[in-house]
PDB file of C-alpha atoms in Angstrom:
ATOM      1  CA  UNK A   1       1.896  10.752  18.271  1.00 41.00           C
ATOM      2  CA  UNK A   2       2.851  14.590  16.879  1.00 37.00           C
ATOM      3  CA  UNK A   3       3.872  13.383  13.415  1.00 42.00           C
ATOM      4  CA  UNK A   4       0.471  12.005  12.521  1.00 44.00           C
ATOM      5  CA  UNK A   5      -1.475  14.967  13.620  1.00 48.00           C
ATOM      6  CA  UNK A   6      -2.401  17.019  10.394  1.00 48.00           C
ATOM      7  CA  UNK A   7      -1.404  17.450   6.974  1.00 49.00           C
ATOM      8  CA  UNK A   8       2.304  18.272   6.697  1.00 53.00           C
ATOM      9  CA  UNK A   9       2.055  20.850   3.827  1.00 68.00           C
ATOM     10  CA  UNK A  10       5.234  20.710   1.693  1.00 80.00           C
ATOM     11  CA  UNK A  11       4.446  16.805   1.697  1.00 80.00           C
ATOM     12  CA  UNK A  12       1.039  17.039   0.666  1.00 85.00           C
ATOM     13  CA  UNK A  13       1.867  19.356  -2.292  1.00 87.00           C
ATOM     14  CA  UNK A  14       4.450  17.118  -3.305  1.00 89.00           C
ATOM     15  CA  UNK A  15       2.080  14.148  -3.485  1.00 89.00           C
ATOM     16  CA  UNK A  16      -0.271  16.309  -5.071  1.00 91.00           C
ATOM     17  CA  UNK A  17       1.787  17.283  -7.797  1.00 94.00           C
ATOM     18  CA  UNK A  18       3.130  13.995  -8.473  1.00 94.00           C
ATOM     19  CA  UNK A  19      -0.700  12.488  -9.121  1.00 95.00           C
ATOM     20  CA  UNK A  20      -1.620  15.210 -10.788  1.00 95.00           C
ATOM     21  CA  UNK A  21       0.857  15.580 -13.348  1.00 96.00           C
ATOM     22  CA  UNK A  22       0.684  11.611 -14.671  1.00 96.00           C
ATOM     23  CA  UNK A  23      -3.044  12.192 -14.616  1.00 96.00           C
ATOM     24  CA  UNK A  24      -3.025  15.055 -17.139  1.00 95.00           C
ATOM     25  CA  UNK A  25      -0.521  13.595 -18.996  1.00 96.00           C
ATOM     26  CA  UNK A  26      -2.652  10.594 -19.626  1.00 96.00           C
ATOM     27  CA  UNK A  27      -5.714  12.416 -19.900  1.00 96.00           C
ATOM     28  CA  UNK A  28      -4.263  14.925 -22.546  1.00 95.00           C
ATOM     29  CA  UNK A  29      -2.541  11.857 -24.330  1.00 95.00           C
ATOM     30  CA  UNK A  30      -6.540  10.802 -24.730  1.00 95.00           C
ATOM     31  CA  UNK A  31      -7.777  13.908 -26.077  1.00 96.00           C
ATOM     32  CA  UNK A  32      -9.281  15.500 -23.716  1.00 95.00           C
ATOM     33  CA  UNK A  33      -8.887  19.385 -24.408  1.00 95.00           C
ATOM     34  CA  UNK A  34      -7.389  21.823 -21.878  1.00 94.00           C
ATOM     35  CA  UNK A  35     -10.803  23.461 -21.467  1.00 95.00           C
ATOM     36  CA  UNK A  36     -12.823  20.490 -20.531  1.00 96.00           C
ATOM     37  CA  UNK A  37     -10.270  19.386 -18.213  1.00 94.00           C
ATOM     38  CA  UNK A  38     -10.120  22.591 -16.065  1.00 94.00           C
ATOM     39  CA  UNK A  39     -14.025  22.911 -16.003  1.00 96.00           C
ATOM     40  CA  UNK A  40     -14.122  19.455 -14.485  1.00 94.00           C
ATOM     41  CA  UNK A  41     -11.440  19.943 -12.184  1.00 93.00           C
ATOM     42  CA  UNK A  42     -13.275  23.394 -10.651  1.00 95.00           C
ATOM     43  CA  UNK A  43     -16.753  21.579 -10.823  1.00 96.00           C
ATOM     44  CA  UNK A  44     -15.454  18.192  -8.653  1.00 94.00           C
ATOM     45  CA  UNK A  45     -13.829  20.396  -6.466  1.00 92.00           C
ATOM     46  CA  UNK A  46     -16.864  22.363  -5.385  1.00 95.00           C
ATOM     47  CA  UNK A  47     -18.379  19.372  -5.170  1.00 96.00           C
ATOM     48  CA  UNK A  48     -16.450  17.808  -2.638  1.00 94.00           C
ATOM     49  CA  UNK A  49     -15.391  21.212  -0.755  1.00 92.00           C
ATOM     50  CA  UNK A  50     -17.411  20.312   2.189  1.00 93.00           C
ATOM     51  CA  UNK A  51     -15.543  16.704   2.743  1.00 90.00           C
ATOM     52  CA  UNK A  52     -13.846  16.847   5.795  1.00 89.00           C
ATOM     53  CA  UNK A  53      -9.570  16.390   6.209  1.00 85.00           C
ATOM     54  CA  UNK A  54      -9.203  12.682   7.012  1.00 85.00           C
ATOM     55  CA  UNK A  55      -5.885  11.879   6.036  1.00 84.00           C
ATOM     56  CA  UNK A  56      -2.682  11.461   8.095  1.00 80.00           C
ATOM     57  CA  UNK A  57       0.366  12.325   6.725  1.00 82.00           C
ATOM     58  CA  UNK A  58       3.791  10.164   7.298  1.00 76.00           C
ATOM     59  CA  UNK A  59       7.155   9.828   5.966  1.00 75.00           C
ATOM     60  CA  UNK A  60       7.147   7.417   3.012  1.00 73.00           C
ATOM     61  CA  UNK A  61      10.826   5.957   3.987  1.00 79.00           C
ATOM     62  CA  UNK A  62       9.492   5.593   7.838  1.00 83.00           C
ATOM     63  CA  UNK A  63       6.219   3.683   6.469  1.00 82.00           C
ATOM     64  CA  UNK A  64       8.676   1.547   4.381  1.00 83.00           C
ATOM     65  CA  UNK A  65      10.687   0.896   7.348  1.00 89.00           C
ATOM     66  CA  UNK A  66       7.821  -0.470   9.286  1.00 91.00           C
ATOM     67  CA  UNK A  67       6.454  -2.314   6.298  1.00 88.00           C
ATOM     68  CA  UNK A  68       9.655  -4.001   5.985  1.00 89.00           C
ATOM     69  CA  UNK A  69      10.040  -5.161   9.741  1.00 93.00           C
ATOM     70  CA  UNK A  70       6.071  -6.856   9.586  1.00 93.00           C
ATOM     71  CA  UNK A  71       7.328  -8.678   6.509  1.00 88.00           C
ATOM     72  CA  UNK A  72      10.948  -9.829   8.298  1.00 92.00           C
ATOM     73  CA  UNK A  73       8.742 -11.097  11.651  1.00 94.00           C
ATOM     74  CA  UNK A  74       5.860 -12.937   9.197  1.00 91.00           C
ATOM     75  CA  UNK A  75       8.914 -14.509   7.161  1.00 88.00           C
ATOM     76  CA  UNK A  76      11.944 -14.942   8.875  1.00 90.00           C
ATOM     77  CA  UNK A  77      12.622 -18.476  10.164  1.00 91.00           C
ATOM     78  CA  UNK A  78      14.342 -16.828  13.310  1.00 93.00           C
ATOM     79  CA  UNK A  79      10.967 -15.126  14.479  1.00 94.00           C
ATOM     80  CA  UNK A  80       8.897 -18.380  13.564  1.00 93.00           C
ATOM     81  CA  UNK A  81       8.151 -20.367  16.666  1.00 91.00           C
ATOM     82  CA  UNK A  82       7.755 -23.953  16.967  1.00 90.00           C
ATOM     83  CA  UNK A  83       3.784 -23.823  15.625  1.00 91.00           C
ATOM     84  CA  UNK A  84       4.895 -22.227  12.420  1.00 90.00           C
ATOM     85  CA  UNK A  85       3.366 -18.964  13.647  1.00 92.00           C
ATOM     86  CA  UNK A  86       5.337 -15.340  14.236  1.00 94.00           C
ATOM     87  CA  UNK A  87       6.620 -15.846  17.922  1.00 95.00           C
ATOM     88  CA  UNK A  88       5.819 -13.133  20.638  1.00 95.00           C
ATOM     89  CA  UNK A  89       8.513 -10.817  21.156  1.00 95.00           C
ATOM     90  CA  UNK A  90       9.864  -9.210  24.286  1.00 93.00           C
ATOM     91  CA  UNK A  91       8.911  -4.889  23.750  1.00 91.00           C
ATOM     92  CA  UNK A  92      12.358  -4.550  25.950  1.00 81.00           C
ATOM     93  CA  UNK A  93      15.990  -5.776  24.601  1.00 65.00           C
ATOM     94  CA  UNK A  94      18.610  -4.115  26.980  1.00 61.00           C
ATOM     95  CA  UNK A  95      21.946  -2.709  25.937  1.00 58.00           C
ATOM     96  CA  UNK A  96      22.313  -5.348  23.499  1.00 59.00           C
ATOM     97  CA  UNK A  97      19.102  -6.475  21.771  1.00 71.00           C
ATOM     98  CA  UNK A  98      18.844 -10.618  21.624  1.00 81.00           C
ATOM     99  CA  UNK A  99      16.777 -13.000  19.875  1.00 86.00           C
ATOM    100  CA  UNK A 100      13.261 -12.784  20.418  1.00 89.00           C
ATOM    101  CA  UNK A 101      13.158  -9.065  21.737  1.00 93.00           C
ATOM    102  CA  UNK A 102      11.126  -6.248  19.363  1.00 94.00           C
ATOM    103  CA  UNK A 103      14.085  -3.990  19.063  1.00 93.00           C
ATOM    104  CA  UNK A 104      16.207  -6.922  17.490  1.00 94.00           C
ATOM    105  CA  UNK A 105      13.492  -7.610  15.045  1.00 94.00           C
ATOM    106  CA  UNK A 106      13.778  -3.647  14.111  1.00 93.00           C
ATOM    107  CA  UNK A 107      17.818  -4.383  13.751  1.00 91.00           C
ATOM    108  CA  UNK A 108      17.322  -7.190  11.754  1.00 90.00           C
ATOM    109  CA  UNK A 109      15.096  -5.756   9.574  1.00 90.00           C
ATOM    110  CA  UNK A 110      17.618  -2.352   9.082  1.00 89.00           C
ATOM    111  CA  UNK A 111      15.084  -0.285  10.418  1.00 91.00           C
ATOM    112  CA  UNK A 112      16.711   3.150  12.172  1.00 89.00           C
ATOM    113  CA  UNK A 113      13.087   3.770  13.865  1.00 90.00           C
ATOM    114  CA  UNK A 114      13.626   3.700  17.986  1.00 90.00           C
ATOM    115  CA  UNK A 115      11.581   0.587  19.712  1.00 91.00           C
ATOM    116  CA  UNK A 116       9.299   2.778  21.279  1.00 91.00           C
ATOM    117  CA  UNK A 117       8.069   4.952  18.707  1.00 90.00           C
ATOM    118  CA  UNK A 118       8.099   2.015  16.182  1.00 92.00           C
ATOM    119  CA  UNK A 119       5.856   0.079  19.006  1.00 92.00           C
ATOM    120  CA  UNK A 120       3.421   2.875  19.047  1.00 89.00           C
ATOM    121  CA  UNK A 121       3.189   3.572  15.732  1.00 86.00           C
ATOM    122  CA  UNK A 122       2.676  -0.117  15.054  1.00 91.00           C
ATOM    123  CA  UNK A 123       0.111  -0.335  17.478  1.00 88.00           C
ATOM    124  CA  UNK A 124      -1.796   2.782  16.389  1.00 82.00           C
ATOM    125  CA  UNK A 125      -1.830   0.933  12.620  1.00 83.00           C
ATOM    126  CA  UNK A 126      -3.458  -2.169  14.370  1.00 85.00           C
ATOM    127  CA  UNK A 127      -0.463  -4.138  13.229  1.00 89.00           C
ATOM    128  CA  UNK A 128       0.577  -5.271  16.741  1.00 93.00           C
ATOM    129  CA  UNK A 129      -0.811  -5.878  20.127  1.00 94.00           C
ATOM    130  CA  UNK A 130       0.752  -5.973  23.438  1.00 94.00           C
ATOM    131  CA  UNK A 131       0.470  -9.137  25.427  1.00 93.00           C
ATOM    132  CA  UNK A 132       1.677 -10.695  28.353  1.00 90.00           C
ATOM    133  CA  UNK A 133       0.924  -8.139  30.791  1.00 89.00           C
ATOM    134  CA  UNK A 134       2.499  -5.670  28.581  1.00 88.00           C
ATOM    135  CA  UNK A 135       5.952  -7.349  28.294  1.00 91.00           C
ATOM    136  CA  UNK A 136       5.383  -8.889  25.026  1.00 93.00           C
ATOM    137  CA  UNK A 137       3.893  -7.809  21.790  1.00 95.00           C
ATOM    138  CA  UNK A 138       2.064 -10.310  19.141  1.00 95.00           C
ATOM    139  CA  UNK A 139       1.904 -10.099  15.548  1.00 95.00           C
ATOM    140  CA  UNK A 140      -1.683  -9.264  14.324  1.00 92.00           C
ATOM    141  CA  UNK A 141      -1.232  -8.611  10.420  1.00 88.00           C
ATOM    142  CA  UNK A 142       1.880  -8.418   8.460  1.00 85.00           C
ATOM    143  CA  UNK A 143       0.116  -5.832   6.319  1.00 80.00           C
ATOM    144  CA  UNK A 144       0.836  -2.047   7.420  1.00 80.00           C
ATOM    145  CA  UNK A 145      -2.949  -0.647   6.779  1.00 77.00           C
ATOM    146  CA  UNK A 146      -3.479   2.471   5.033  1.00 78.00           C
ATOM    147  CA  UNK A 147      -7.053   3.040   6.844  1.00 81.00           C
ATOM    148  CA  UNK A 148      -7.768   3.241  10.590  1.00 75.00           C
ATOM    149  CA  UNK A 149     -11.245   3.820  11.560  1.00 77.00           C
ATOM    150  CA  UNK A 150     -12.398   7.095   9.682  1.00 81.00           C
ATOM    151  CA  UNK A 151      -8.959   8.346   9.224  1.00 81.00           C
ATOM    152  CA  UNK A 152      -5.922   7.002   6.580  1.00 85.00           C
ATOM    153  CA  UNK A 153      -2.570   7.147   5.097  1.00 84.00           C
ATOM    154  CA  UNK A 154      -2.904  10.023   2.823  1.00 86.00           C
ATOM    155  CA  UNK A 155       0.783   9.333   1.592  1.00 85.00           C
ATOM    156  CA  UNK A 156       0.803   5.813   0.667  1.00 83.00           C
ATOM    157  CA  UNK A 157      -2.943   5.651  -0.970  1.00 88.00           C
ATOM    158  CA  UNK A 158      -1.754   8.949  -2.974  1.00 91.00           C
ATOM    159  CA  UNK A 159       1.362   7.294  -4.075  1.00 89.00           C
ATOM    160  CA  UNK A 160      -0.647   3.878  -4.968  1.00 90.00           C
ATOM    161  CA  UNK A 161      -2.942   5.426  -7.489  1.00 94.00           C
ATOM    162  CA  UNK A 162      -0.127   7.611  -8.601  1.00 95.00           C
ATOM    163  CA  UNK A 163       1.929   4.218  -9.400  1.00 94.00           C
ATOM    164  CA  UNK A 164      -0.828   2.579 -10.896  1.00 94.00           C
ATOM    165  CA  UNK A 165      -1.283   5.274 -13.654  1.00 96.00           C
ATOM    166  CA  UNK A 166       2.456   5.698 -14.222  1.00 96.00           C
ATOM    167  CA  UNK A 167       2.737   2.342 -15.313  1.00 95.00           C
ATOM    168  CA  UNK A 168      -0.362   3.199 -18.064  1.00 95.00           C
ATOM    169  CA  UNK A 169       1.863   6.162 -18.644  1.00 96.00           C
ATOM    170  CA  UNK A 170       5.077   4.444 -19.412  1.00 94.00           C
ATOM    171  CA  UNK A 171       3.002   1.902 -21.908  1.00 94.00           C
ATOM    172  CA  UNK A 172       0.900   4.237 -23.328  1.00 93.00           C
ATOM    173  CA  UNK A 173       3.419   7.871 -23.594  1.00 93.00           C
ATOM    174  CA  UNK A 174       6.867   5.987 -23.353  1.00 91.00           C
ATOM    175  CA  UNK A 175       6.308   3.843 -26.353  1.00 85.00           C
ATOM    176  CA  UNK A 176       8.543   0.735 -25.123  1.00 88.00           C
ATOM    177  CA  UNK A 177       9.487  -2.157 -26.731  1.00 87.00           C
ATOM    178  CA  UNK A 178       7.207  -4.970 -26.318  1.00 80.00           C
ATOM    179  CA  UNK A 179      10.008  -6.799 -24.139  1.00 82.00           C
ATOM    180  CA  UNK A 180      10.264  -3.558 -22.041  1.00 88.00           C
ATOM    181  CA  UNK A 181       6.809  -2.617 -21.222  1.00 91.00           C
ATOM    182  CA  UNK A 182       5.502  -2.759 -17.775  1.00 93.00           C
ATOM    183  CA  UNK A 183       2.753  -5.819 -16.606  1.00 93.00           C
ATOM    184  CA  UNK A 184      -0.910  -4.614 -16.473  1.00 93.00           C
ATOM    185  CA  UNK A 185      -3.070  -7.132 -16.542  1.00 92.00           C
ATOM    186  CA  UNK A 186      -6.896  -7.549 -15.012  1.00 92.00           C
ATOM    187  CA  UNK A 187      -9.769  -9.620 -15.288  1.00 92.00           C
ATOM    188  CA  UNK A 188     -13.446  -9.034 -14.437  1.00 92.00           C
ATOM    189  CA  UNK A 189     -16.961 -10.337 -13.857  1.00 91.00           C
ATOM    190  CA  UNK A 190     -19.783  -7.968 -15.351  1.00 88.00           C
ATOM    191  CA  UNK A 191     -22.404 -10.643 -13.890  1.00 89.00           C
ATOM    192  CA  UNK A 192     -21.178 -11.316 -10.718  1.00 91.00           C
ATOM    193  CA  UNK A 193     -23.841 -13.308  -8.355  1.00 93.00           C
ATOM    194  CA  UNK A 194     -23.847 -10.778  -5.393  1.00 91.00           C
ATOM    195  CA  UNK A 195     -24.814 -13.738  -3.125  1.00 94.00           C
ATOM    196  CA  UNK A 196     -21.131 -15.210  -3.580  1.00 95.00           C
ATOM    197  CA  UNK A 197     -19.355 -11.441  -3.353  1.00 94.00           C
ATOM    198  CA  UNK A 198     -17.768 -13.025   0.072  1.00 95.00           C
ATOM    199  CA  UNK A 199     -16.716 -15.950  -1.272  1.00 97.00           C
ATOM    200  CA  UNK A 200     -15.177 -14.770  -4.045  1.00 96.00           C
ATOM    201  CA  UNK A 201     -13.510 -11.383  -1.393  1.00 95.00           C
ATOM    202  CA  UNK A 202     -11.840 -14.449   0.583  1.00 95.00           C
ATOM    203  CA  UNK A 203     -10.855 -16.183  -2.615  1.00 96.00           C
ATOM    204  CA  UNK A 204      -8.464 -12.959  -4.174  1.00 95.00           C
ATOM    205  CA  UNK A 205      -7.429 -11.887  -0.800  1.00 92.00           C
ATOM    206  CA  UNK A 206      -5.892 -15.354  -0.042  1.00 92.00           C
ATOM    207  CA  UNK A 207      -4.527 -15.904  -3.008  1.00 95.00           C
ATOM    208  CA  UNK A 208      -3.419 -12.405  -3.778  1.00 93.00           C
ATOM    209  CA  UNK A 209      -1.609 -12.434  -0.388  1.00 87.00           C
ATOM    210  CA  UNK A 210       0.146 -15.628  -1.586  1.00 90.00           C
ATOM    211  CA  UNK A 211       1.249 -14.348  -5.087  1.00 93.00           C
ATOM    212  CA  UNK A 212       2.799 -11.017  -2.778  1.00 89.00           C
ATOM    213  CA  UNK A 213       4.366 -12.944  -0.284  1.00 85.00           C
ATOM    214  CA  UNK A 214       5.775 -15.270  -3.154  1.00 91.00           C
ATOM    215  CA  UNK A 215       7.024 -11.654  -5.147  1.00 92.00           C
ATOM    216  CA  UNK A 216       8.677 -10.212  -1.533  1.00 84.00           C
ATOM    217  CA  UNK A 217      10.260 -13.579  -1.166  1.00 85.00           C
ATOM    218  CA  UNK A 218      12.155 -13.263  -4.824  1.00 90.00           C
ATOM    219  CA  UNK A 219      12.549  -9.424  -4.254  1.00 87.00           C
ATOM    220  CA  UNK A 220      14.466 -10.235  -1.146  1.00 80.00           C
ATOM    221  CA  UNK A 221      16.847 -12.881  -2.937  1.00 85.00           C
ATOM    222  CA  UNK A 222      16.988 -10.387  -5.588  1.00 86.00           C
ATOM    223  CA  UNK A 223      18.127  -7.046  -3.493  1.00 79.00           C
ATOM    224  CA  UNK A 224      21.609  -5.856  -3.961  1.00 73.00           C
ATOM    225  CA  UNK A 225      23.976  -3.716  -1.858  1.00 68.00           C
ATOM    226  CA  UNK A 226      25.408  -1.813  -4.336  1.00 64.00           C
ATOM    227  CA  UNK A 227      24.215   1.842  -4.304  1.00 59.00           C
ATOM    228  CA  UNK A 228      24.642   2.709  -7.887  1.00 69.00           C
ATOM    229  CA  UNK A 229      22.536  -0.585  -9.154  1.00 74.00           C
ATOM    230  CA  UNK A 230      19.761  -0.522  -7.146  1.00 78.00           C
ATOM    231  CA  UNK A 231      16.396   0.441  -8.438  1.00 83.00           C
ATOM    232  CA  UNK A 232      12.656   0.659  -6.860  1.00 84.00           C
ATOM    233  CA  UNK A 233      10.716  -2.085  -8.511  1.00 89.00           C
ATOM    234  CA  UNK A 234       7.345  -3.129  -7.005  1.00 91.00           C
ATOM    235  CA  UNK A 235       4.003  -5.080  -7.542  1.00 93.00           C
ATOM    236  CA  UNK A 236       0.486  -3.774  -6.627  1.00 92.00           C
ATOM    237  CA  UNK A 237      -2.930  -5.671  -7.008  1.00 93.00           C
ATOM    238  CA  UNK A 238      -6.033  -3.878  -6.512  1.00 92.00           C
ATOM    239  CA  UNK A 239      -9.731  -4.934  -6.753  1.00 93.00           C
ATOM    240  CA  UNK A 240     -12.782  -2.719  -8.630  1.00 91.00           C
ATOM    241  CA  UNK A 241     -16.503  -3.116  -8.033  1.00 90.00           C
ATOM    242  CA  UNK A 242     -17.889  -1.027 -10.823  1.00 84.00           C
ATOM    243  CA  UNK A 243     -21.349  -0.090  -9.015  1.00 75.00           C
ATOM    244  CA  UNK A 244     -22.075   2.716 -11.848  1.00 63.00           C
ATOM    245  CA  UNK A 245     -22.836   0.614 -14.452  1.00 52.00           C
ATOM    246  CA  UNK A 246     -25.535  -1.591 -15.431  1.00 52.00           C
ATOM    247  CA  UNK A 247     -25.721  -5.559 -16.819  1.00 47.00           C
ATOM    248  CA  UNK A 248     -26.273  -5.481 -20.664  1.00 47.00           C
ATOM    249  CA  UNK A 249     -27.313  -8.804 -22.712  1.00 42.00           C
ATOM    250  CA  UNK A 250     -24.745 -11.872 -22.364  1.00 47.00           C
ATOM    251  CA  UNK A 251     -21.642  -9.990 -20.789  1.00 48.00           C
ATOM    252  CA  UNK A 252     -19.982 -11.883 -18.144  1.00 56.00           C
ATOM    253  CA  UNK A 253     -16.142 -11.434 -18.019  1.00 64.00           C
ATOM    254  CA  UNK A 254     -13.596  -9.430 -19.518  1.00 68.00           C
ATOM    255  CA  UNK A 255      -9.930 -10.167 -19.622  1.00 70.00           C
ATOM    256  CA  UNK A 256      -7.595  -7.208 -20.425  1.00 71.00           C
ATOM    257  CA  UNK A 257      -3.464  -6.664 -21.073  1.00 71.00           C
ATOM    258  CA  UNK A 258      -1.013  -4.285 -22.042  1.00 70.00           C
ATOM    259  CA  UNK A 259       2.681  -4.746 -21.947  1.00 68.00           C
TER     260      UNK A 259
END
């Protein structure tokens, strides 16, 4: 896929600018002097100067459309079979795509990408797989993965960091009223038994996905069509593993919240 080969410079620069702006703002608000910021930036750039470029650049609007199609496929009753699972879809839909075809899914999800192109992209992401001798396609994951082997989708990854930082920026620098602050919560354990990490990971992934699915359904029911009254609102979850610190004393759990 030509559009995925190498970074698109204007797009990469815009993403870098948006991310650095909010990070620098928060660091300055925290009292970090300009000289220290410049020195640390130069130091870390030299440290990672030999890091190979692995990012793949994909237009954000295209990414969101593909993610929307997967969500419709996984949750819309019209695309669920008698066992309650996402049905296998015909790859071709003819001149007038009908129910049960991939082109019809794209139409139902409001995707403006051609069926052939969308199929190739979703296959590359590992979200779908051809079956029935290539005549049909089945859903592998309703999540559009940002990491594929040694490559990753740079735009969405950088946007994810920026959006998390913008939440903090809004609550800290925007000085909103308590009722207007953006939700920012996290909980952690400083003495987790490493032998039970897999158990915790499964619990977090399962419950986290259920929460996001519920939020997605709420968004769908509250989506507006009036262009002047629409806004972009989202919820993100992340997991952190702090491997740098050492356990001390009886520290076992932290719960923090803002806004």
